[in-house]
PDB file of C-alpha atoms in Angstrom:
ATOM      1  CA  MET A   1       0.000   0.000   0.000  1.00 54.00           C
ATOM      2  CA  PRO A   2       2.656   2.629   0.856  1.00 57.00           C
ATOM      3  CA  ALA A   3       4.414   1.897  -2.457  1.00 56.00           C
ATOM      4  CA  GLU A   4       1.154   2.364  -4.363  1.00 59.00           C
ATOM      5  CA  ARG A   5       0.471   5.695  -2.624  1.00 57.00           C
ATOM      6  CA  THR A   6       4.008   6.823  -3.476  1.00 54.00           C
ATOM      7  CA  ARG A   7       3.454   5.965  -7.125  1.00 57.00           C
ATOM      8  CA  GLU A   8       0.140   7.851  -7.084  1.00 58.00           C
ATOM      9  CA  ARG A   9       1.853  10.967  -5.702  1.00 57.00           C
ATOM     10  CA  THR A  10       4.867  10.838  -8.009  1.00 60.00           C
ATOM     11  CA  ALA A  11       2.908  10.277 -11.237  1.00 61.00           C
ATOM     12  CA  PRO A  12       1.417  13.823 -11.393  1.00 66.00           C
ATOM     13  CA  VAL A  13       4.786  15.282 -10.335  1.00 58.00           C
ATOM     14  CA  SER A  14       6.549  13.411 -13.138  1.00 61.00           C
ATOM     15  CA  ALA A  15       3.954  14.572 -15.678  1.00 60.00           C
ATOM     16  CA  ALA A  16       4.314  18.179 -14.502  1.00 59.00           C
ATOM     17  CA  ARG A  17       8.089  17.889 -14.766  1.00 61.00           C
ATOM     18  CA  ARG A  18       7.803  16.612 -18.344  1.00 61.00           C
ATOM     19  CA  ARG A  19       5.536  19.516 -19.245  1.00 62.00           C
ATOM     20  CA  ARG A  20       7.952  21.957 -17.637  1.00 65.00           C
ATOM     21  CA  LEU A  21      10.916  20.495 -19.481  1.00 81.00           C
ATOM     22  CA  ARG A  22       9.049  20.675 -22.793  1.00 77.00           C
ATOM     23  CA  ALA A  23       8.134  24.299 -22.083  1.00 86.00           C
ATOM     24  CA  ASP A  24      11.798  25.043 -21.363  1.00 91.00           C
ATOM     25  CA  GLN A  25      12.828  23.413 -24.619  1.00 92.00           C
ATOM     26  CA  ALA A  26      10.116  25.308 -26.502  1.00 92.00           C
ATOM     27  CA  ARG A  27      11.393  28.651 -25.200  1.00 93.00           C
ATOM     28  CA  GLN A  28      14.943  27.725 -26.162  1.00 93.00           C
ATOM     29  CA  LEU A  29      13.827  26.697 -29.643  1.00 94.00           C
ATOM     30  CA  ALA A  30      11.680  29.824 -30.053  1.00 92.00           C
ATOM     31  CA  ASP A  31      14.724  31.990 -29.254  1.00 93.00           C
ATOM     32  CA  LEU A  32      16.773  30.246 -31.951  1.00 93.00           C
ATOM     33  CA  LEU A  33      14.007  30.385 -34.539  1.00 93.00           C
ATOM     34  CA  ARG A  34      13.285  34.035 -33.720  1.00 90.00           C
ATOM     35  CA  ARG A  35      16.841  35.001 -34.602  1.00 86.00           C
ATOM     36  CA  GLN A  36      16.533  33.219 -37.958  1.00 89.00           C
ATOM     37  CA  VAL A  37      13.164  34.872 -38.609  1.00 87.00           C
ATOM     38  CA  LEU A  38      14.505  38.359 -37.868  1.00 81.00           C
ATOM     39  CA  SER A  39      17.714  37.895 -39.842  1.00 80.00           C
ATOM     40  CA  GLY A  40      15.982  36.586 -42.970  1.00 82.00           C
ATOM     41  CA  GLY A  41      17.241  33.058 -42.452  1.00 87.00           C
ATOM     42  CA  PHE A  42      14.258  31.365 -44.105  1.00 90.00           C
ATOM     43  CA  PRO A  43      14.149  31.643 -47.921  1.00 86.00           C
ATOM     44  CA  GLY A  44      10.918  33.176 -49.118  1.00 87.00           C
ATOM     45  CA  GLY A  45       9.847  33.718 -45.512  1.00 89.00           C
ATOM     46  CA  VAL A  46       8.613  30.121 -45.167  1.00 93.00           C
ATOM     47  CA  LEU A  47       9.780  28.036 -42.220  1.00 94.00           C
ATOM     48  CA  PRO A  48      10.703  24.351 -42.686  1.00 93.00           C
ATOM     49  CA  LEU A  49       8.168  21.650 -41.867  1.00 93.00           C
ATOM     50  CA  GLU A  50       7.720  20.811 -38.186  1.00 93.00           C
ATOM     51  CA  ASP A  51       9.358  17.388 -38.613  1.00 94.00           C
ATOM     52  CA  SER A  52      12.367  19.003 -40.268  1.00 94.00           C
ATOM     53  CA  ILE A  53      12.743  21.577 -37.483  1.00 94.00           C
ATOM     54  CA  GLY A  54      12.455  18.815 -34.902  1.00 93.00           C
ATOM     55  CA  ALA A  55      15.162  16.767 -36.619  1.00 94.00           C
ATOM     56  CA  ASP A  56      17.488  19.777 -36.966  1.00 93.00           C
ATOM     57  CA  PHE A  57      17.210  20.718 -33.307  1.00 93.00           C
ATOM     58  CA  ARG A  58      16.639  17.212 -31.925  1.00 91.00           C
ATOM     59  CA  VAL A  59      13.373  18.017 -30.206  1.00 92.00           C
ATOM     60  CA  SER A  60       9.913  16.464 -30.375  1.00 92.00           C
ATOM     61  CA  ARG A  61       7.187  17.629 -32.721  1.00 92.00           C
ATOM     62  CA  ASN A  62       5.141  18.819 -29.731  1.00 93.00           C
ATOM     63  CA  THR A  63       8.069  21.003 -28.659  1.00 93.00           C
ATOM     64  CA  VAL A  64       8.302  22.469 -32.167  1.00 94.00           C
ATOM     65  CA  ARG A  65       4.578  23.238 -32.181  1.00 94.00           C
ATOM     66  CA  GLN A  66       4.838  24.904 -28.784  1.00 94.00           C
ATOM     67  CA  ALA A  67       7.789  27.012 -29.962  1.00 93.00           C
ATOM     68  CA  LEU A  68       5.897  28.092 -33.078  1.00 94.00           C
ATOM     69  CA  ASP A  69       2.900  28.981 -30.903  1.00 93.00           C
ATOM     70  CA  LEU A  70       5.167  31.356 -28.967  1.00 91.00           C
ATOM     71  CA  LEU A  71       6.307  33.033 -32.181  1.00 91.00           C
ATOM     72  CA  ARG A  72       2.705  33.282 -33.394  1.00 89.00           C
ATOM     73  CA  ALA A  73       1.731  34.958 -30.125  1.00 86.00           C
ATOM     74  CA  GLU A  74       4.473  37.529 -30.776  1.00 82.00           C
ATOM     75  CA  GLY A  75       3.023  38.217 -34.216  1.00 81.00           C
ATOM     76  CA  LEU A  76       6.165  37.078 -36.034  1.00 86.00           C
ATOM     77  CA  VAL A  77       4.734  34.086 -37.911  1.00 90.00           C
ATOM     78  CA  GLU A  78       1.396  32.673 -38.993  1.00 91.00           C
ATOM     79  CA  ARG A  79       0.147  29.304 -40.159  1.00 91.00           C
ATOM     80  CA  GLN A  80      -1.185  29.423 -43.729  1.00 90.00           C
ATOM     81  CA  PRO A  81      -3.124  26.433 -45.104  1.00 89.00           C
ATOM     82  CA  GLY A  82      -1.307  24.755 -47.951  1.00 86.00           C
ATOM     83  CA  VAL A  83       1.852  26.766 -47.334  1.00 88.00           C
ATOM     84  CA  GLY A  84       2.970  26.142 -43.769  1.00 90.00           C
ATOM     85  CA  THR A  85       4.370  28.561 -41.194  1.00 93.00           C
ATOM     86  CA  VAL A  86       5.356  31.892 -42.775  1.00 92.00           C
ATOM     87  CA  VAL A  87       7.011  35.074 -41.547  1.00 89.00           C
ATOM     88  CA  VAL A  88       4.460  37.902 -41.336  1.00 84.00           C
ATOM     89  CA  CYS A  89       6.257  40.613 -39.390  1.00 76.00           C
ATOM     90  CA  GLU A  90       9.597  42.299 -40.039  1.00 75.00           C
ATOM     91  CA  LYS A  91      11.594  43.896 -37.232  1.00 79.00           C
ATOM     92  CA  TYR A  92      14.065  46.635 -38.020  1.00 83.00           C
ATOM     93  CA  ALA A  93      17.456  46.666 -36.327  1.00 82.00           C
ATOM     94  CA  HIS A  94      18.186  49.840 -34.369  1.00 85.00           C
ATOM     95  CA  GLY A  95      21.878  50.054 -33.517  1.00 84.00           C
ATOM     96  CA  LEU A  96      22.949  51.061 -30.034  1.00 84.00           C
ATOM     97  CA  ASP A  97      26.650  51.448 -30.777  1.00 84.00           C
ATOM     98  CA  ARG A  98      26.359  54.622 -32.883  1.00 86.00           C
ATOM     99  CA  LEU A  99      24.690  57.967 -32.179  1.00 91.00           C
ATOM    100  CA  GLN A 100      22.290  58.469 -35.082  1.00 90.00           C
ATOM    101  CA  GLY A 101      18.835  59.788 -35.771  1.00 89.00           C
ATOM    102  CA  LEU A 102      16.098  57.359 -36.743  1.00 89.00           C
ATOM    103  CA  ALA A 103      16.210  58.225 -40.449  1.00 88.00           C
ATOM    104  CA  GLU A 104      19.986  57.686 -40.457  1.00 89.00           C
ATOM    105  CA  THR A 105      19.634  54.398 -38.609  1.00 88.00           C
ATOM    106  CA  LEU A 106      16.887  52.945 -40.815  1.00 88.00           C
ATOM    107  CA  HIS A 107      17.746  54.475 -44.179  1.00 86.00           C
ATOM    108  CA  GLU A 108      18.300  51.021 -45.735  1.00 85.00           C
ATOM    109  CA  HIS A 109      14.748  49.977 -44.867  1.00 84.00           C
ATOM    110  CA  GLY A 110      12.813  52.885 -46.331  1.00 88.00           C
ATOM    111  CA  THR A 111      11.653  56.424 -45.641  1.00 90.00           C
ATOM    112  CA  VAL A 112      11.165  57.795 -42.136  1.00 91.00           C
ATOM    113  CA  THR A 113       8.592  60.587 -41.836  1.00 92.00           C
ATOM    114  CA  ASN A 114       7.300  62.437 -38.809  1.00 94.00           C
ATOM    115  CA  VAL A 115       3.850  63.545 -37.766  1.00 96.00           C
ATOM    116  CA  VAL A 116       4.514  66.558 -35.529  1.00 95.00           C
ATOM    117  CA  ARG A 117       1.795  66.430 -32.890  1.00 95.00           C
ATOM    118  CA  THR A 118       3.128  69.273 -30.742  1.00 94.00           C
ATOM    119  CA  ALA A 119       6.003  71.755 -31.061  1.00 95.00           C
ATOM    120  CA  GLY A 120       6.374  74.774 -28.829  1.00 96.00           C
ATOM    121  CA  PRO A 121       7.899  76.221 -25.654  1.00 96.00           C
ATOM    122  CA  VAL A 122       6.950  74.811 -22.231  1.00 96.00           C
ATOM    123  CA  PRO A 123       8.283  75.525 -18.717  1.00 96.00           C
ATOM    124  CA  ALA A 124      10.992  72.975 -17.973  1.00 96.00           C
ATOM    125  CA  PRO A 125       9.941  70.486 -15.260  1.00 94.00           C
ATOM    126  CA  ALA A 126      12.633  69.974 -12.618  1.00 94.00           C
ATOM    127  CA  PRO A 127      13.873  66.599 -13.989  1.00 94.00           C
ATOM    128  CA  VAL A 128      14.191  68.098 -17.469  1.00 96.00           C
ATOM    129  CA  ALA A 129      15.857  71.307 -16.300  1.00 96.00           C
ATOM    130  CA  GLY A 130      18.376  69.377 -14.230  1.00 96.00           C
ATOM    131  CA  ARG A 131      19.411  67.133 -17.081  1.00 97.00           C
ATOM    132  CA  LEU A 132      19.588  69.904 -19.675  1.00 97.00           C
ATOM    133  CA  ARG A 133      21.343  72.229 -17.196  1.00 97.00           C
ATOM    134  CA  VAL A 134      18.857  75.069 -17.596  1.00 97.00           C
ATOM    135  CA  PRO A 135      17.039  77.017 -14.846  1.00 95.00           C
ATOM    136  CA  GLU A 136      13.978  75.249 -13.490  1.00 91.00           C
ATOM    137  CA  HIS A 137      10.734  76.453 -15.109  1.00 91.00           C
ATOM    138  CA  SER A 138      12.635  78.326 -17.817  1.00 95.00           C
ATOM    139  CA  ASP A 139      11.259  77.662 -21.282  1.00 97.00           C
ATOM    140  CA  VAL A 140      12.466  74.694 -23.337  1.00 97.00           C
ATOM    141  CA  LEU A 141      11.223  73.505 -26.686  1.00 97.00           C
ATOM    142  CA  TYR A 142       8.957  70.475 -26.404  1.00 97.00           C
ATOM    143  CA  ILE A 143       8.349  68.360 -29.515  1.00 97.00           C
ATOM    144  CA  GLU A 144       6.062  65.342 -29.739  1.00 96.00           C
ATOM    145  CA  ARG A 145       6.342  63.315 -32.944  1.00 96.00           C
ATOM    146  CA  LEU A 146       4.919  60.105 -34.297  1.00 97.00           C
ATOM    147  CA  ARG A 147       7.693  58.495 -36.352  1.00 95.00           C
ATOM    148  CA  LEU A 148       6.683  56.324 -39.297  1.00 94.00           C
ATOM    149  CA  LEU A 149       8.706  53.986 -41.489  1.00 92.00           C
ATOM    150  CA  ASN A 150       7.178  53.551 -44.932  1.00 91.00           C
ATOM    151  CA  GLY A 151       3.908  54.809 -43.473  1.00 91.00           C
ATOM    152  CA  LEU A 152       3.811  52.353 -40.538  1.00 91.00           C
ATOM    153  CA  PRO A 153       3.860  53.766 -36.975  1.00 95.00           C
ATOM    154  CA  LEU A 154       7.206  52.941 -35.372  1.00 94.00           C
ATOM    155  CA  SER A 155       7.780  55.230 -32.393  1.00 95.00           C
ATOM    156  CA  LEU A 156       6.350  58.072 -30.340  1.00 96.00           C
ATOM    157  CA  ASP A 157       9.074  60.588 -29.437  1.00 96.00           C
ATOM    158  CA  LEU A 158       8.846  63.210 -26.685  1.00 96.00           C
ATOM    159  CA  THR A 159      11.770  65.645 -26.948  1.00 97.00           C
ATOM    160  CA  TYR A 160      13.026  68.571 -24.834  1.00 98.00           C
ATOM    161  CA  ILE A 161      15.625  71.023 -26.199  1.00 98.00           C
ATOM    162  CA  PRO A 162      17.122  74.197 -24.621  1.00 97.00           C
ATOM    163  CA  MET A 163      15.340  77.249 -25.962  1.00 97.00           C
ATOM    164  CA  ASP A 164      18.384  78.991 -27.413  1.00 95.00           C
ATOM    165  CA  ILE A 165      18.530  76.134 -29.927  1.00 96.00           C
ATOM    166  CA  GLY A 166      14.847  75.285 -29.880  1.00 95.00           C
ATOM    167  CA  ALA A 167      13.689  78.735 -30.955  1.00 95.00           C
ATOM    168  CA  GLU A 168      15.397  78.232 -34.319  1.00 93.00           C
ATOM    169  CA  LEU A 169      14.128  74.659 -34.637  1.00 94.00           C
ATOM    170  CA  ILE A 170      10.491  75.751 -34.628  1.00 91.00           C
ATOM    171  CA  GLY A 171      10.743  77.044 -38.190  1.00 88.00           C
ATOM    172  CA  CYS A 172      12.633  74.003 -39.504  1.00 93.00           C
ATOM    173  CA  ASP A 173      11.288  71.006 -41.439  1.00 92.00           C
ATOM    174  CA  LEU A 174      10.594  68.710 -38.491  1.00 94.00           C
ATOM    175  CA  GLU A 175       8.416  66.421 -40.598  1.00 92.00           C
ATOM    176  CA  ASN A 176      11.182  65.180 -42.891  1.00 90.00           C
ATOM    177  CA  THR A 177      14.449  65.859 -41.056  1.00 91.00           C
ATOM    178  CA  ASP A 178      16.015  64.253 -37.975  1.00 93.00           C
ATOM    179  CA  VAL A 179      16.361  66.642 -35.040  1.00 95.00           C
ATOM    180  CA  PHE A 180      19.976  65.485 -34.632  1.00 95.00           C
ATOM    181  CA  ARG A 181      20.870  66.775 -38.086  1.00 94.00           C
ATOM    182  CA  LEU A 182      19.070  70.084 -37.447  1.00 95.00           C
ATOM    183  CA  ILE A 183      20.849  70.620 -34.113  1.00 96.00           C
ATOM    184  CA  GLU A 184      24.251  70.098 -35.733  1.00 96.00           C
ATOM    185  CA  THR A 185      23.365  72.507 -38.550  1.00 95.00           C
ATOM    186  CA  LEU A 186      22.062  75.231 -36.234  1.00 95.00           C
ATOM    187  CA  THR A 187      24.887  75.013 -33.695  1.00 95.00           C
ATOM    188  CA  GLY A 188      27.679  74.343 -36.174  1.00 96.00           C
ATOM    189  CA  THR A 189      28.857  71.665 -33.742  1.00 96.00           C
ATOM    190  CA  ARG A 190      28.850  67.889 -33.990  1.00 96.00           C
ATOM    191  CA  LEU A 191      26.964  65.775 -31.506  1.00 96.00           C
ATOM    192  CA  GLY A 192      29.284  63.812 -29.263  1.00 96.00           C
ATOM    193  CA  THR A 193      27.816  61.317 -26.796  1.00 96.00           C
ATOM    194  CA  ALA A 194      24.497  60.182 -25.372  1.00 96.00           C
ATOM    195  CA  ASP A 195      23.419  58.575 -22.110  1.00 95.00           C
ATOM    196  CA  ILE A 196      20.743  55.954 -22.718  1.00 95.00           C
ATOM    197  CA  THR A 197      18.394  53.818 -20.666  1.00 94.00           C
ATOM    198  CA  LEU A 198      16.347  51.079 -22.330  1.00 94.00           C
ATOM    199  CA  GLU A 199      13.481  49.214 -20.706  1.00 94.00           C
ATOM    200  CA  ALA A 200      10.196  47.538 -21.557  1.00 91.00           C
ATOM    201  CA  VAL A 201       6.979  49.224 -20.418  1.00 92.00           C
ATOM    202  CA  ASN A 202       3.304  48.615 -21.093  1.00 91.00           C
ATOM    203  CA  ALA A 203       1.734  51.036 -23.545  1.00 90.00           C
ATOM    204  CA  ASP A 204      -0.738  53.410 -21.926  1.00 89.00           C
ATOM    205  CA  ALA A 205      -4.039  54.033 -23.710  1.00 90.00           C
ATOM    206  CA  HIS A 206      -2.811  57.230 -25.406  1.00 90.00           C
ATOM    207  CA  SER A 207       0.497  55.779 -26.622  1.00 91.00           C
ATOM    208  CA  ALA A 208      -1.206  52.611 -27.848  1.00 91.00           C
ATOM    209  CA  ALA A 209      -3.752  54.614 -29.828  1.00 93.00           C
ATOM    210  CA  VAL A 210      -1.104  56.824 -31.445  1.00 94.00           C
ATOM    211  CA  LEU A 211       1.133  53.853 -32.294  1.00 94.00           C
ATOM    212  CA  GLN A 212      -1.867  51.778 -33.432  1.00 93.00           C
ATOM    213  CA  ALA A 213      -0.768  49.055 -31.021  1.00 89.00           C
ATOM    214  CA  PRO A 214      -2.901  46.931 -28.666  1.00 83.00           C
ATOM    215  CA  ARG A 215      -3.559  48.665 -25.359  1.00 79.00           C
ATOM    216  CA  GLY A 216      -1.192  47.304 -22.726  1.00 80.00           C
ATOM    217  CA  ALA A 217       1.205  45.898 -25.330  1.00 86.00           C
ATOM    218  CA  ALA A 218       4.868  45.979 -24.408  1.00 86.00           C
ATOM    219  CA  VAL A 219       6.819  48.842 -25.948  1.00 92.00           C
ATOM    220  CA  LEU A 220      10.524  49.587 -25.790  1.00 93.00           C
ATOM    221  CA  MET A 221      11.139  52.785 -23.861  1.00 94.00           C
ATOM    222  CA  LEU A 222      14.410  54.518 -24.732  1.00 94.00           C
ATOM    223  CA  GLU A 223      15.438  57.497 -22.624  1.00 96.00           C
ATOM    224  CA  ARG A 224      18.329  59.347 -24.263  1.00 96.00           C
ATOM    225  CA  LEU A 225      20.222  62.476 -23.226  1.00 97.00           C
ATOM    226  CA  THR A 226      22.410  63.678 -26.088  1.00 97.00           C
ATOM    227  CA  HIS A 227      25.380  66.040 -25.738  1.00 97.00           C
ATOM    228  CA  LEU A 228      27.339  68.162 -28.170  1.00 97.00           C
ATOM    229  CA  CYS A 229      30.968  67.173 -28.605  1.00 96.00           C
ATOM    230  CA  ASP A 230      31.899  69.816 -25.995  1.00 96.00           C
ATOM    231  CA  GLY A 231      29.745  68.020 -23.421  1.00 96.00           C
ATOM    232  CA  ARG A 232      26.743  70.343 -23.370  1.00 97.00           C
ATOM    233  CA  PRO A 233      23.400  68.454 -23.085  1.00 98.00           C
ATOM    234  CA  VAL A 234      21.082  69.589 -25.886  1.00 97.00           C
ATOM    235  CA  ASP A 235      18.441  66.898 -26.449  1.00 97.00           C
ATOM    236  CA  LEU A 236      16.466  64.883 -23.883  1.00 97.00           C
ATOM    237  CA  GLU A 237      14.167  62.276 -25.413  1.00 97.00           C
ATOM    238  CA  PHE A 238      11.640  59.731 -24.182  1.00 97.00           C
ATOM    239  CA  ILE A 239      10.988  57.369 -27.082  1.00 96.00           C
ATOM    240  CA  ARG A 240       8.396  54.582 -27.136  1.00 95.00           C
ATOM    241  CA  PHE A 241       9.117  52.046 -29.874  1.00 94.00           C
ATOM    242  CA  ARG A 242       6.649  49.411 -31.006  1.00 91.00           C
ATOM    243  CA  GLY A 243       8.350  46.264 -29.763  1.00 87.00           C
ATOM    244  CA  ASP A 244       6.946  44.192 -32.615  1.00 84.00           C
ATOM    245  CA  ARG A 245       8.627  46.389 -35.242  1.00 86.00           C
ATOM    246  CA  ILE A 246      12.042  47.197 -33.792  1.00 86.00           C
ATOM    247  CA  SER A 247      14.975  45.308 -32.306  1.00 85.00           C
ATOM    248  CA  MET A 248      17.976  46.819 -30.564  1.00 86.00           C
ATOM    249  CA  SER A 249      21.484  45.667 -31.476  1.00 84.00           C
ATOM    250  CA  GLY A 250      25.060  46.699 -30.832  1.00 85.00           C
ATOM    251  CA  LEU A 251      28.672  45.634 -30.523  1.00 84.00           C
ATOM    252  CA  LEU A 252      30.015  45.605 -26.970  1.00 83.00           C
ATOM    253  CA  HIS A 253      33.661  45.443 -25.950  1.00 84.00           C
ATOM    254  CA  ARG A 254      34.831  43.944 -22.665  1.00 88.00           C
ATOM    255  CA  SER A 255      37.042  46.411 -20.814  1.00 76.00           C
ATOM    256  CA  ALA A 256      40.467  45.328 -19.607  1.00 66.00           C
TER     257      ALA A 256
END
């Protein structure tokens, strides 16, 4: 009797462990397939058959199906009758190892345009004034733009710029020109460095509506403080990227 009760208790535990191990394998496989999807590793955008994927990665067909379900939930692939699993969403690589505007970064993928939602002077809140090194409540230029790539919403940018530069920016072509390029032209000085923070946040109702993304969807939040080459901070940005359309990449060096 004790042995039978032990077997009864261990059977559900063993089944749960098998499910957990398969879920672990599915996540690992999804990570590997995701990289191939995003790098154009599947000719014609069609993934191999499930049996072929399973043989290549030495996992069961159920694990393959679970991995593909994860990619479908991310909106990267879809199952099409008579065709198989196909890539349906392209992510654009945004480099983190060079200081560039969005149009410079994505020029190989198409045309970046801006819908300027707001552009005008506002009193600098304390966190903005401190980072831009201007007096608190003094005017700064505030710009809110929806950035589009080939007409598709990509990011919502909230930008603060010191007013001695911002006053001249107001009359510039903000719809078709990166602010970085305009700042360099107006100041006659190259941009030098930027401090960045990158995190995932849930899209609020307003951001989701502007970006045409599901409410509560994860977006990539990039906070960037950009300096001229002489060290002066001139551009503080809070950028919300659609996480399903952008990926961040860079080359890191290990210090000695």
